[in-house]
Short mmCIF file of C-alpha atoms and ligand atoms in Angstrom, two decimals:
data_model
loop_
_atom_site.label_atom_id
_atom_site.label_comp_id
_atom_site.label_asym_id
_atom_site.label_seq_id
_atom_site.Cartn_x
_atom_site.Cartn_y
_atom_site.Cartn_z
CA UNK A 1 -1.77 -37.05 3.70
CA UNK A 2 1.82 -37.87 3.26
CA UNK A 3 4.15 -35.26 2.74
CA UNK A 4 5.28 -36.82 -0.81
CA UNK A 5 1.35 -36.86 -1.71
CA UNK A 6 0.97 -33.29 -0.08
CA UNK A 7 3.50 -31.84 -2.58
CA UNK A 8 2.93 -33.37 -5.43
CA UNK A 9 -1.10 -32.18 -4.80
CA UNK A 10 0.48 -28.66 -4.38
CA UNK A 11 2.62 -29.35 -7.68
CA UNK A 12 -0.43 -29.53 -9.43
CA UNK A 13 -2.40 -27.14 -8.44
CA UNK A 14 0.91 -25.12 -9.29
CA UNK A 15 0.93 -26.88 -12.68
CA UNK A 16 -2.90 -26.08 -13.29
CA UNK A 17 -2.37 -21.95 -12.17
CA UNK A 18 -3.24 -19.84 -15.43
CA UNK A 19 -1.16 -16.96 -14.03
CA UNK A 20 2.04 -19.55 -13.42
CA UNK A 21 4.11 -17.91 -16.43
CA UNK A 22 4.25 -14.28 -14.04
CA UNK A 23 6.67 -16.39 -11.87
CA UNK A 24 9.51 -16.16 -14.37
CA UNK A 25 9.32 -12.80 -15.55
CA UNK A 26 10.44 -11.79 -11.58
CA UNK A 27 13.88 -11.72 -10.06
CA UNK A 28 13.90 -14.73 -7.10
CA UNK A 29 16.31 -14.56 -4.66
CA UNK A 30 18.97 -16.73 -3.70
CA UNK A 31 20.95 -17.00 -0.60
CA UNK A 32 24.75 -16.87 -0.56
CA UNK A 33 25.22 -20.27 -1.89
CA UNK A 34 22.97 -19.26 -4.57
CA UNK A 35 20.33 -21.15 -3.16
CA UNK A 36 16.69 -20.18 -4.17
CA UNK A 37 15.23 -18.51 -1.10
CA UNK A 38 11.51 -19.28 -0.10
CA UNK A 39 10.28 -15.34 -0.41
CA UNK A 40 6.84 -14.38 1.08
CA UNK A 41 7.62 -10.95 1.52
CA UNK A 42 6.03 -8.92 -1.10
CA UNK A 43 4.26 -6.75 1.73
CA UNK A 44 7.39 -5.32 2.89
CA UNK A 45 9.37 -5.07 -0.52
CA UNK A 46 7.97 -6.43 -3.81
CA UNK A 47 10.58 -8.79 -6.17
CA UNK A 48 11.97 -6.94 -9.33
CA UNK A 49 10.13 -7.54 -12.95
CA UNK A 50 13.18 -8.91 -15.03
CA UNK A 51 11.98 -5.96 -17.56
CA UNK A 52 12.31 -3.33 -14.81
CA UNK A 53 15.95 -3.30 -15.34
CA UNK A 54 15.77 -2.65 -19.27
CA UNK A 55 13.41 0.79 -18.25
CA UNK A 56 15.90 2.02 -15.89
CA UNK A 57 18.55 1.39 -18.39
CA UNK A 58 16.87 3.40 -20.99
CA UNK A 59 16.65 6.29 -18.57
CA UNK A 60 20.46 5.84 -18.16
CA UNK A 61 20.81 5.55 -22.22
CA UNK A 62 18.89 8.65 -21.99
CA UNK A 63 20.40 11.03 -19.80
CA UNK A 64 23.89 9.50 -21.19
CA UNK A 65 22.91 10.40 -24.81
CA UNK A 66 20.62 13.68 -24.54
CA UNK A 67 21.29 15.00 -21.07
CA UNK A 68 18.99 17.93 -20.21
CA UNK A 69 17.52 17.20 -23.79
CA UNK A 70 15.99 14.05 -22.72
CA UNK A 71 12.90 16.26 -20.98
CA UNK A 72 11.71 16.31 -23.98
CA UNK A 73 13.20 14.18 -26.44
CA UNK A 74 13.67 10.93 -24.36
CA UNK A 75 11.87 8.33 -25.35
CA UNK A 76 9.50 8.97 -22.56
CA UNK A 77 9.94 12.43 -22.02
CA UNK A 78 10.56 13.02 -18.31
CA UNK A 79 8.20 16.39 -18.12
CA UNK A 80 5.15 14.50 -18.15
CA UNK A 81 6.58 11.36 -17.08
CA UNK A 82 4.76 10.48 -14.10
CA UNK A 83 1.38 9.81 -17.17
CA UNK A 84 3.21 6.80 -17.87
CA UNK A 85 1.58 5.26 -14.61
CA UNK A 86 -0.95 6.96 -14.38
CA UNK A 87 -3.43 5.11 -16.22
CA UNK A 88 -1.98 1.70 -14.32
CA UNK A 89 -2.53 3.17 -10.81
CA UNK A 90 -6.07 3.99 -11.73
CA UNK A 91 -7.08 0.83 -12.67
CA UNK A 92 -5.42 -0.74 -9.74
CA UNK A 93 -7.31 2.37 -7.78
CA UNK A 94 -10.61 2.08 -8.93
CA UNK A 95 -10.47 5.79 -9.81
CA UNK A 96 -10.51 8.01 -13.07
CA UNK A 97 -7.50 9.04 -14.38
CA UNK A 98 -7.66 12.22 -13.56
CA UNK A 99 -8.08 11.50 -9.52
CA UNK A 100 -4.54 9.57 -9.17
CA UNK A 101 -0.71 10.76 -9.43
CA UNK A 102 2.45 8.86 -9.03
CA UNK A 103 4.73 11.34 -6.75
CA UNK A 104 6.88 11.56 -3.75
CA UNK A 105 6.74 9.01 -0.97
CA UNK A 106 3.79 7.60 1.07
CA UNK A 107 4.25 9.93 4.05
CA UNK A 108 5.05 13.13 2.57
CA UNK A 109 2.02 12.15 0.53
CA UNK A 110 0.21 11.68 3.89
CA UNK A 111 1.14 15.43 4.99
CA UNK A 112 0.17 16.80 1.50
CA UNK A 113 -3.11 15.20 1.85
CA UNK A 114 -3.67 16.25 5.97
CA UNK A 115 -2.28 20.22 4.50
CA UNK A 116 -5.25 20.03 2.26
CA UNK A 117 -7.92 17.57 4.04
CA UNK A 118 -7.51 18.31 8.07
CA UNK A 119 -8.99 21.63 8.76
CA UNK A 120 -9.83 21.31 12.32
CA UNK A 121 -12.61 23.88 13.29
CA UNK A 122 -14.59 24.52 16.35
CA UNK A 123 -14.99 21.43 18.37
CA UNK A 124 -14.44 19.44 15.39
CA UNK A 125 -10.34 18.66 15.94
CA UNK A 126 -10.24 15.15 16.60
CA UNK A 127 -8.31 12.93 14.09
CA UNK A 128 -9.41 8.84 14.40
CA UNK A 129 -6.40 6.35 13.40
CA UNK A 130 -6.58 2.64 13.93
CA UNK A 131 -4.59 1.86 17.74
CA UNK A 132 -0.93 0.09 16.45
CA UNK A 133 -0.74 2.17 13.17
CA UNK A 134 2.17 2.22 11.35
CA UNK A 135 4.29 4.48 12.85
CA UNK A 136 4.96 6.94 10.34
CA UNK A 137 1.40 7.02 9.79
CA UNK A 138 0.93 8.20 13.59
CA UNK A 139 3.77 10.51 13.21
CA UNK A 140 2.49 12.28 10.66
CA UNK A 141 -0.97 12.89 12.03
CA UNK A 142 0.47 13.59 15.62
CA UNK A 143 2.69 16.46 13.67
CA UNK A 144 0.29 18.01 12.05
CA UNK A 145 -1.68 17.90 15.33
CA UNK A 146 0.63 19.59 17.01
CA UNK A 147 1.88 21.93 14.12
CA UNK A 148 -1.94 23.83 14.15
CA UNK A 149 -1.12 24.34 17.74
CA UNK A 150 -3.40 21.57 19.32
CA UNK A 151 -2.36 19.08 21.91
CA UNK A 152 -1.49 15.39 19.88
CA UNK A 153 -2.52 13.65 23.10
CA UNK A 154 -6.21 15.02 23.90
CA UNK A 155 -6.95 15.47 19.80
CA UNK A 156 -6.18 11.92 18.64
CA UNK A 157 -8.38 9.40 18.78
CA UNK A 158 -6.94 5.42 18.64
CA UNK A 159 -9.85 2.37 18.36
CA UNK A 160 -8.30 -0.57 19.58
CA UNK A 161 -9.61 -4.26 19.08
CA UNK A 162 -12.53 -5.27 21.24
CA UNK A 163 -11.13 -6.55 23.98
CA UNK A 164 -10.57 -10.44 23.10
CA UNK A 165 -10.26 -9.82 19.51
CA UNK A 166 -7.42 -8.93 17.06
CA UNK A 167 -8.81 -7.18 14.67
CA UNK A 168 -11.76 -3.96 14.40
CA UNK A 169 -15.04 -4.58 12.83
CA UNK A 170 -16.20 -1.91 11.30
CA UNK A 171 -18.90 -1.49 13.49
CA UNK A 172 -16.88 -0.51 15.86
CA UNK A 173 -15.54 2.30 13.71
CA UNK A 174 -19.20 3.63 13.35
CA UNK A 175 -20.17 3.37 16.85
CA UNK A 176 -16.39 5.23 17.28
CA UNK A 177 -17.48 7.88 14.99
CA UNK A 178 -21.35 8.41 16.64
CA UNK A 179 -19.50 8.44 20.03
CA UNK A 180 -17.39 11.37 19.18
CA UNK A 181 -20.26 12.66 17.08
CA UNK A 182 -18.80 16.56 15.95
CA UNK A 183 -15.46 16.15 17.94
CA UNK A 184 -13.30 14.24 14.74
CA UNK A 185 -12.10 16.24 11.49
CA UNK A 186 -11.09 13.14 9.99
CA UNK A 187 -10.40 9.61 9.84
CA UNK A 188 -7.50 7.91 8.31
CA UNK A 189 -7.83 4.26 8.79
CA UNK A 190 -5.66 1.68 6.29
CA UNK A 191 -7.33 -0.65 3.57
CA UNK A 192 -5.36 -3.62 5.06
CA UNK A 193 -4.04 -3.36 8.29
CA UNK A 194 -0.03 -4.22 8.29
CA UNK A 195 -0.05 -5.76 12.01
CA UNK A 196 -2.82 -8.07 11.62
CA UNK A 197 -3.58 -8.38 7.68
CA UNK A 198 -7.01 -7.69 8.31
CA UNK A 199 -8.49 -5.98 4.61
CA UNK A 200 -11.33 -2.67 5.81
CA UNK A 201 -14.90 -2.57 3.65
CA UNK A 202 -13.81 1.23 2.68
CA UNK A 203 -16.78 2.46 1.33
CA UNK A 204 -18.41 1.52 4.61
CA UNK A 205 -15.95 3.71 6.45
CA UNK A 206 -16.29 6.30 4.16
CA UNK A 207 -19.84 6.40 4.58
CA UNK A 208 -20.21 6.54 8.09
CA UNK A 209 -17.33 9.06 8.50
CA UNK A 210 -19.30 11.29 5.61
CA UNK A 211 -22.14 10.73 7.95
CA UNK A 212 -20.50 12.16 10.30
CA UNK A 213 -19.52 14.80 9.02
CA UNK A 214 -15.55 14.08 8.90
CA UNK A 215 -13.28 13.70 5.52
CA UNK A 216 -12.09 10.28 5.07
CA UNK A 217 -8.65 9.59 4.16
CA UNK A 218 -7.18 5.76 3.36
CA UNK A 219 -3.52 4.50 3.52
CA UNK A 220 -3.47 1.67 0.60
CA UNK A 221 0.47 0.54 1.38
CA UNK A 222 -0.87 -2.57 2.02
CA UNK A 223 -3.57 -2.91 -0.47
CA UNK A 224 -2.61 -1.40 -3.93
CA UNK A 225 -1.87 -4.41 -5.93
CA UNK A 226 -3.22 -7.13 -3.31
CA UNK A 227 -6.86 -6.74 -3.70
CA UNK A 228 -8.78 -4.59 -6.38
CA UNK A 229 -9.76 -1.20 -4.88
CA UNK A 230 -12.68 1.34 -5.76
CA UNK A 231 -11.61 4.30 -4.31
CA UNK A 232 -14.09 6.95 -6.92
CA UNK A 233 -17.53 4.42 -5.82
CA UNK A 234 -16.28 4.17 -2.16
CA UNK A 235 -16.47 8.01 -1.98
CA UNK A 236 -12.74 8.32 -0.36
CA UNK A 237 -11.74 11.85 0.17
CA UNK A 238 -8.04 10.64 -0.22
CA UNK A 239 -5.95 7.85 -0.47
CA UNK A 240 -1.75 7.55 -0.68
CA UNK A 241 0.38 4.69 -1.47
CA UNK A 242 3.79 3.39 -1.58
CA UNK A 243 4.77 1.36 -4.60
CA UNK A 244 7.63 -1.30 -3.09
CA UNK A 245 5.34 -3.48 -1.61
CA UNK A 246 2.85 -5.69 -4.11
CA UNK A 247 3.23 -2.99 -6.93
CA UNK A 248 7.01 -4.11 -6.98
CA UNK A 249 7.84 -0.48 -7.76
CA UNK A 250 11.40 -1.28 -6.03
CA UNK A 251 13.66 -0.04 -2.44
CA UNK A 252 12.09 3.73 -2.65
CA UNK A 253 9.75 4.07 -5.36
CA UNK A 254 7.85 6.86 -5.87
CA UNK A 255 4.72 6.65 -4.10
CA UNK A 256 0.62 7.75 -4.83
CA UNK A 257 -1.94 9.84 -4.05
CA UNK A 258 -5.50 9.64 -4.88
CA UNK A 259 -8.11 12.78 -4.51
CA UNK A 260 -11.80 12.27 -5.47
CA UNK A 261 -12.81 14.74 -8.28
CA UNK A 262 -15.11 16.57 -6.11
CA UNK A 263 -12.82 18.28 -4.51
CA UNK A 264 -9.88 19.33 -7.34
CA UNK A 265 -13.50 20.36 -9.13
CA UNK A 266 -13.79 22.94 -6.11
CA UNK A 267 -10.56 24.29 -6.07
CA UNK A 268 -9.68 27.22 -7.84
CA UNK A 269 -7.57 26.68 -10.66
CA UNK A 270 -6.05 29.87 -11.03
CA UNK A 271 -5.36 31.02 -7.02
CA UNK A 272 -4.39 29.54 -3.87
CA UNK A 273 -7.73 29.51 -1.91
CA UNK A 274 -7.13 29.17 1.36
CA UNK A 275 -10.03 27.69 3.57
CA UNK A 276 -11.60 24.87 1.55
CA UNK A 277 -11.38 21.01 2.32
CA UNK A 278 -8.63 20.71 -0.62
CA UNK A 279 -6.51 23.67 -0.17
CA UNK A 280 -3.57 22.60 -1.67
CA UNK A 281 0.55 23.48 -1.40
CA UNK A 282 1.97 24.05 -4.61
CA UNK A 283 5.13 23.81 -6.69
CA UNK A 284 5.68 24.18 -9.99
CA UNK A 285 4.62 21.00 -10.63
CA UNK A 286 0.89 21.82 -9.51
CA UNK A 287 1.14 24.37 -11.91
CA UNK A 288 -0.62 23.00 -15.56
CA UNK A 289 1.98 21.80 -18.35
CA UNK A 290 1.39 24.18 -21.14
CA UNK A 291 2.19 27.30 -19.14
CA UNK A 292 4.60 25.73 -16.12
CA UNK A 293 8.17 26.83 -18.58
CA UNK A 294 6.73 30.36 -18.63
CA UNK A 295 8.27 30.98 -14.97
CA UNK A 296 5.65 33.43 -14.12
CA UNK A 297 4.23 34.16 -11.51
CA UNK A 298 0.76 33.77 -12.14
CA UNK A 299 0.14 30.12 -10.87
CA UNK A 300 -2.38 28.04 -12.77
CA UNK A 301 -2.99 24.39 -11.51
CA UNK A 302 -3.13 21.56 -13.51
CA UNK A 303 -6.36 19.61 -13.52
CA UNK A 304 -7.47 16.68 -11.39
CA UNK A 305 -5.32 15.07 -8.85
CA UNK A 306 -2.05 16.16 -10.70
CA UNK A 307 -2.53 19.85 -8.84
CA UNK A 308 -1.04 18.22 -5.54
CA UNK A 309 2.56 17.49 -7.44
CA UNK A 310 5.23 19.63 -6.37
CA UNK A 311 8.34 18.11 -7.85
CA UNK A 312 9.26 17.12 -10.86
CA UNK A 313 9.00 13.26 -10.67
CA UNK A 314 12.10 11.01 -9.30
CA UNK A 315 12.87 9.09 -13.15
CA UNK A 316 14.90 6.43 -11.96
CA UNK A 317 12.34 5.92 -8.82
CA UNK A 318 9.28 5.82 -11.35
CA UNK A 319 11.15 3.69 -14.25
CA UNK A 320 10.70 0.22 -12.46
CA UNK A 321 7.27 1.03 -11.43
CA UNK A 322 6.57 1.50 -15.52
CA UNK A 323 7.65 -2.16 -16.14
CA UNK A 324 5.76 -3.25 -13.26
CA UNK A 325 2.25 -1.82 -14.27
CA UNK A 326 2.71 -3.25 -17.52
CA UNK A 327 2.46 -6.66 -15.83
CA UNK A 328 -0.72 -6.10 -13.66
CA UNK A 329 -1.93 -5.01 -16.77
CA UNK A 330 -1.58 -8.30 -18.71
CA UNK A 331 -2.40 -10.35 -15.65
CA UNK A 332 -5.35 -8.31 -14.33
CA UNK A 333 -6.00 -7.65 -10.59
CA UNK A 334 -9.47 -9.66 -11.00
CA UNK A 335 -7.47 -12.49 -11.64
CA UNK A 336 -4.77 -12.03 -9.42
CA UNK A 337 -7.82 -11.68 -6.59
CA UNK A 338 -8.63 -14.94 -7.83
CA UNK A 339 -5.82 -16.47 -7.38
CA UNK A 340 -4.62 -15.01 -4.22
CA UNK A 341 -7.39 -15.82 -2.27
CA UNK A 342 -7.10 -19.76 -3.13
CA UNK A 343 -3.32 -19.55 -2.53
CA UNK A 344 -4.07 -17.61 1.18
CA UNK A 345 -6.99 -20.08 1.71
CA UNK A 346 -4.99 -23.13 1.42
CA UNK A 347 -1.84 -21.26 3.48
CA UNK A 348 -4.08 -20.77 5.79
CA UNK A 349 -5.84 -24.56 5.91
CA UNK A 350 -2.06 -25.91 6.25
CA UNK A 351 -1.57 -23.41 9.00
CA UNK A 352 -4.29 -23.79 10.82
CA UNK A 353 -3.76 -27.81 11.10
CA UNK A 354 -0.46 -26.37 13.37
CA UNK A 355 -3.22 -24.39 16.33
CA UNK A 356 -3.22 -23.93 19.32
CA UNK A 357 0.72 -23.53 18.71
CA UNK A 358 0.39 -20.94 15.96
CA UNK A 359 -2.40 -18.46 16.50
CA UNK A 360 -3.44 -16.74 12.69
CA UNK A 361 -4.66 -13.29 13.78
CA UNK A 362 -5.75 -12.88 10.17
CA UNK A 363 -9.63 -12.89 9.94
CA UNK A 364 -10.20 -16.69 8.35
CA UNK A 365 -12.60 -14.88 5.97
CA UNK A 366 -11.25 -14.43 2.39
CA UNK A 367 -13.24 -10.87 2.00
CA UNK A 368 -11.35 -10.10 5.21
CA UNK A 369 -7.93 -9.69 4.07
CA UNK A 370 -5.66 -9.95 1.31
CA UNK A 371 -1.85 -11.84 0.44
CA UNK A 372 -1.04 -11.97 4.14
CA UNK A 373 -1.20 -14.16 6.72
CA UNK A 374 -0.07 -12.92 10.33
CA UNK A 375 0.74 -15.70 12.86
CA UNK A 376 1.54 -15.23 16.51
CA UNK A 377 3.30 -18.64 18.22
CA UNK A 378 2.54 -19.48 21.81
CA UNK A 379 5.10 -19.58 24.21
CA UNK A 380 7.23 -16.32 26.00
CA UNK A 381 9.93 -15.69 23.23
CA UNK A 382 9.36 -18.63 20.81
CA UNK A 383 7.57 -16.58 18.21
CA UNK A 384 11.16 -14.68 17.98
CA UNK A 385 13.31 -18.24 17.93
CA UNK A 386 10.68 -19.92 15.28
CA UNK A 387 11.44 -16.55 13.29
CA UNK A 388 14.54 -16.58 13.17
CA UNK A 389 14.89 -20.76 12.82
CA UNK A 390 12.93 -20.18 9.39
CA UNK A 391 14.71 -17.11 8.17
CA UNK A 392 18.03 -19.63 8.63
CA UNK A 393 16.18 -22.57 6.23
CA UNK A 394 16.00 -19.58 3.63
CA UNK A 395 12.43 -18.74 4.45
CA UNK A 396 11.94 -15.09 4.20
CA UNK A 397 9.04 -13.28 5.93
CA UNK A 398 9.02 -10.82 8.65
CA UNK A 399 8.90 -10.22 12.20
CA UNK A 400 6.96 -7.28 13.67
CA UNK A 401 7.10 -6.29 17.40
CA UNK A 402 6.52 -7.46 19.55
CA UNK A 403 5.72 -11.44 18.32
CA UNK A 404 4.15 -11.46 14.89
CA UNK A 405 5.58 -13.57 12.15
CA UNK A 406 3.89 -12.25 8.66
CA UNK A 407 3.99 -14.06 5.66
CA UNK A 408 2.21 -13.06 1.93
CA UNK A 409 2.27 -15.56 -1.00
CA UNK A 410 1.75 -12.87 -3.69
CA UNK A 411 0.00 -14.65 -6.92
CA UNK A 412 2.16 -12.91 -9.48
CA UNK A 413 5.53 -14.69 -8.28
CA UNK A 414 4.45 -17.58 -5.45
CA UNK A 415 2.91 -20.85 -5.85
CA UNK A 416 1.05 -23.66 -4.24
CA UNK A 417 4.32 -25.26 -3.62
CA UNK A 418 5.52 -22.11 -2.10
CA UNK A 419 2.67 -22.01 0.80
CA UNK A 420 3.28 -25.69 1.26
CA UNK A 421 7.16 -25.65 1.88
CA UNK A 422 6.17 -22.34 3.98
CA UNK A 423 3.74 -24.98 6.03
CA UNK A 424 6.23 -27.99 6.09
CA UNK A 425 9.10 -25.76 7.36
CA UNK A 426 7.23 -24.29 10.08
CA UNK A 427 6.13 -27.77 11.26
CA UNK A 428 9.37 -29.05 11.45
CA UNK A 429 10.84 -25.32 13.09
CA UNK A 430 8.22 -25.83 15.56
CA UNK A 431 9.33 -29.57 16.65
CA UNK A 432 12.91 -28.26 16.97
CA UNK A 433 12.06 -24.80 18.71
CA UNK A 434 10.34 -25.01 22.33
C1 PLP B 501 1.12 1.33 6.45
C2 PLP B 501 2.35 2.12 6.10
N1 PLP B 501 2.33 3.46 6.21
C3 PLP B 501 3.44 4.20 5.95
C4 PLP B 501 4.61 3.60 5.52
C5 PLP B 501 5.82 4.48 5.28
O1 PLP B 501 6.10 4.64 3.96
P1 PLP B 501 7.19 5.68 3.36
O2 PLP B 501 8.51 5.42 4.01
O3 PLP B 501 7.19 5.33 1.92
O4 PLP B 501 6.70 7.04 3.64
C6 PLP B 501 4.65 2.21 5.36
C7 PLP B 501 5.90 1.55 4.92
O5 PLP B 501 6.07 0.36 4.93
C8 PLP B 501 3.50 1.46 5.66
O6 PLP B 501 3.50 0.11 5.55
#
């Protein structure tokens, strides 16, 4: 196919997309010249919803005209503010309303949830991560190792790849889990793996971990928004989130947690228990609504996954996030799904016409991952020089130590055309970088 006929096939599938309209109701970047910039980076940090900037300006028009008054009287009072997402995040979820809540960040998220969820016993210490997790991820759970006095090293557990392979099937998890049969507390493994792309069957995980005996804990960073989730059927212990990537929450947003009703159903509602799987740390935003502006000391939790706030939420880091929701609404993750895996498929068939010179990592299999494609290029150091080569042309994806390139088209804002100029510029990088 010529490259004429090869865009102009792209145009229309572009032109035949029922979701096209989303496109415009983003911010797209331009370079200094004010050139439009070829952005397939929603994994890292989402584009901003044109409307996100009229919520935040509310909040401004709100604390500017009511000041402390506006906790109430704003026009979405800021006590209870964090409700305004919460019916969003549950649908993106797949859990009830009362098992989500928008707060904090990811990782202090991720220590909430290991203060309540790892309660190492007996033999039973051991936590099992995915090897290469995100950093912060291992950080946390090599903390809270250490802070309950055991040795990070010896307790965690890190499954690698089969040798040969990139990526873990999840048989390997179970036969992980039946190896270290009553050694590991928990397992906290991601939905979609950031390296590689590669999207987990949860429920499976959850299952076998249950099995096991261990609590099962999932870090969505990478999937909230990019595939449709069912974190109450899968049986999750816990899940946590951050909202900048495909929720397009902004730099810093406030973040999620997820806790299955089983367990704020077991916890005590009006003391601290200690022991229990659950066990929470409190603020006075654990503490229920009705009875939080008495200041006493009597603590009474709120109900459902709202008991693990602290704070009071960050406004201005929750307002975009309101504006965003509202769009997933409208466009619904089913469709979005829909889309997305066409638009990775064909990224991936132009892509793939470029091997053995550019390796996708990604499993080819749509029910295998989400947005993202993750391509390694052969040859010491060219990966880096291809990267940057693109990023020059105003193509804007990532680079991840030590040589992955990682690219998402993300249905709400990119395009057939998109993938294709993605494709076209890499072939021509490629004849210009040995
Ligand atoms: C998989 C994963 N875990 C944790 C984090 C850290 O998130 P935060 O800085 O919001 O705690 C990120 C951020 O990109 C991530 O991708």
């Amino acid at each position: 196919m010529s490259a004429a006929s090869g865009l102009a096939a792209a145009q229309a599938r572009d032109a035949a997309d029922p979701l096209r309209a989303f496109r415009a109701r983003f911010a797209l970047p331009c370079d200094a010249r004010g050139e439009p910039l070829l952005y397939l980076c929603g994994h890292s940090l989402g584009l901003m919803p044109l409307a996100a900037r009229d919520v935040v300006n509310e909040e401004l028009e709100d604390w500017s005209r009511l000041a402390v008054l506006g906790h109430e009287h704003g026009r979405r009072a800021w006590i209870p503010y964090h409700e305004h997402l919460t019916a969003g995040l549950a649908d993106l979820t797949g859990a009830g309303a009362d098992e989500v809540v928008a707060m904090n960040s990811l990782t202090v998220n991720l220590h909430l949830m290991l203060a309540s969820f790892y309660r190492p016993h007996g033999r039973r210490t051991r936590i099992l991560i995915e090897a290469g997790a995100f950093s912060s991820d291992r950080h946390a759970v090599t903390s809270q190792i250490a802070w309950r006095g055991l040795d990070p090293e010896s307790t965690l557990i890190e499954l690698a790849p089969p040798p040969g392979m990139d990526t873990v099937p999840e048989e390997e998890i179970e036969a992980c889990l039946a190896h270290h049969d009553g050694e590991i507390a928990l397992v906290l493994w991601p939905g979609v793996q950031f390296r590689t792309g590669q999207a987990f069957d949860l429920a499976r995980i959850a299952r076998a971990a249950h099995q096991r005996g261990c609590i099962a804990g999932f870090d969505l960073a990478h999937s909230i928004g990019n595939l449709p989730l069912a974190m109450h059927a899968s049986d999750a212990d816990f899940a946590v989130w951050c909202s900048y990537k495909y929720l397009n929450g902004g730099p810093g947003a406030i973040g999620g947690c997820f806790v299955h009703r089983r367990h704020s159903e077991a916890q005590s509602r009006i003391r601290h228990a200690g022991a229990l799987p659950g066990a929470r740390l409190a603020g006075w935003w654990s503490h229920e609504e009705p009875t939080r502006f008495l200041m006493e000391p009597q603590f009474r939790a709120a109900g459902g996954a709202a008991g693990w706030q602290i704070s009071n939420p960050p406004i201005l880091a929750a307002a975009p996030l309101i504006a965003s929701l509202a769009i997933f609404t409208e466009a619904g993750i089913t469709r979005l799904r829909e889309k997305s895996v066409q638009l990775t498929d064909y990224l991936d068939g132009l892509i793939r016409a470029l091997a053995p010179t550019v390796h996708i990592l990604t499993p080819p299999d749509s029910g295998r991952r989400g947005c993202q494609l993750s391509l390694r290029i052969a040859g010491a150091g060219r990966g880096r020089r291809v990267f940057d080569a693109l990023t020059a042309r105003g193509v804007i994806g990532d680079w991840r130590t030590p040589d992955i390139i990682r690219v998402a088209p993300v249905p709400l804002y990119n395009g057939f055309e998109d993938a294709w100029r993605f494709a076209r510029a890499l072939t021509e990088v490629l004849e210009d970088t040995q």
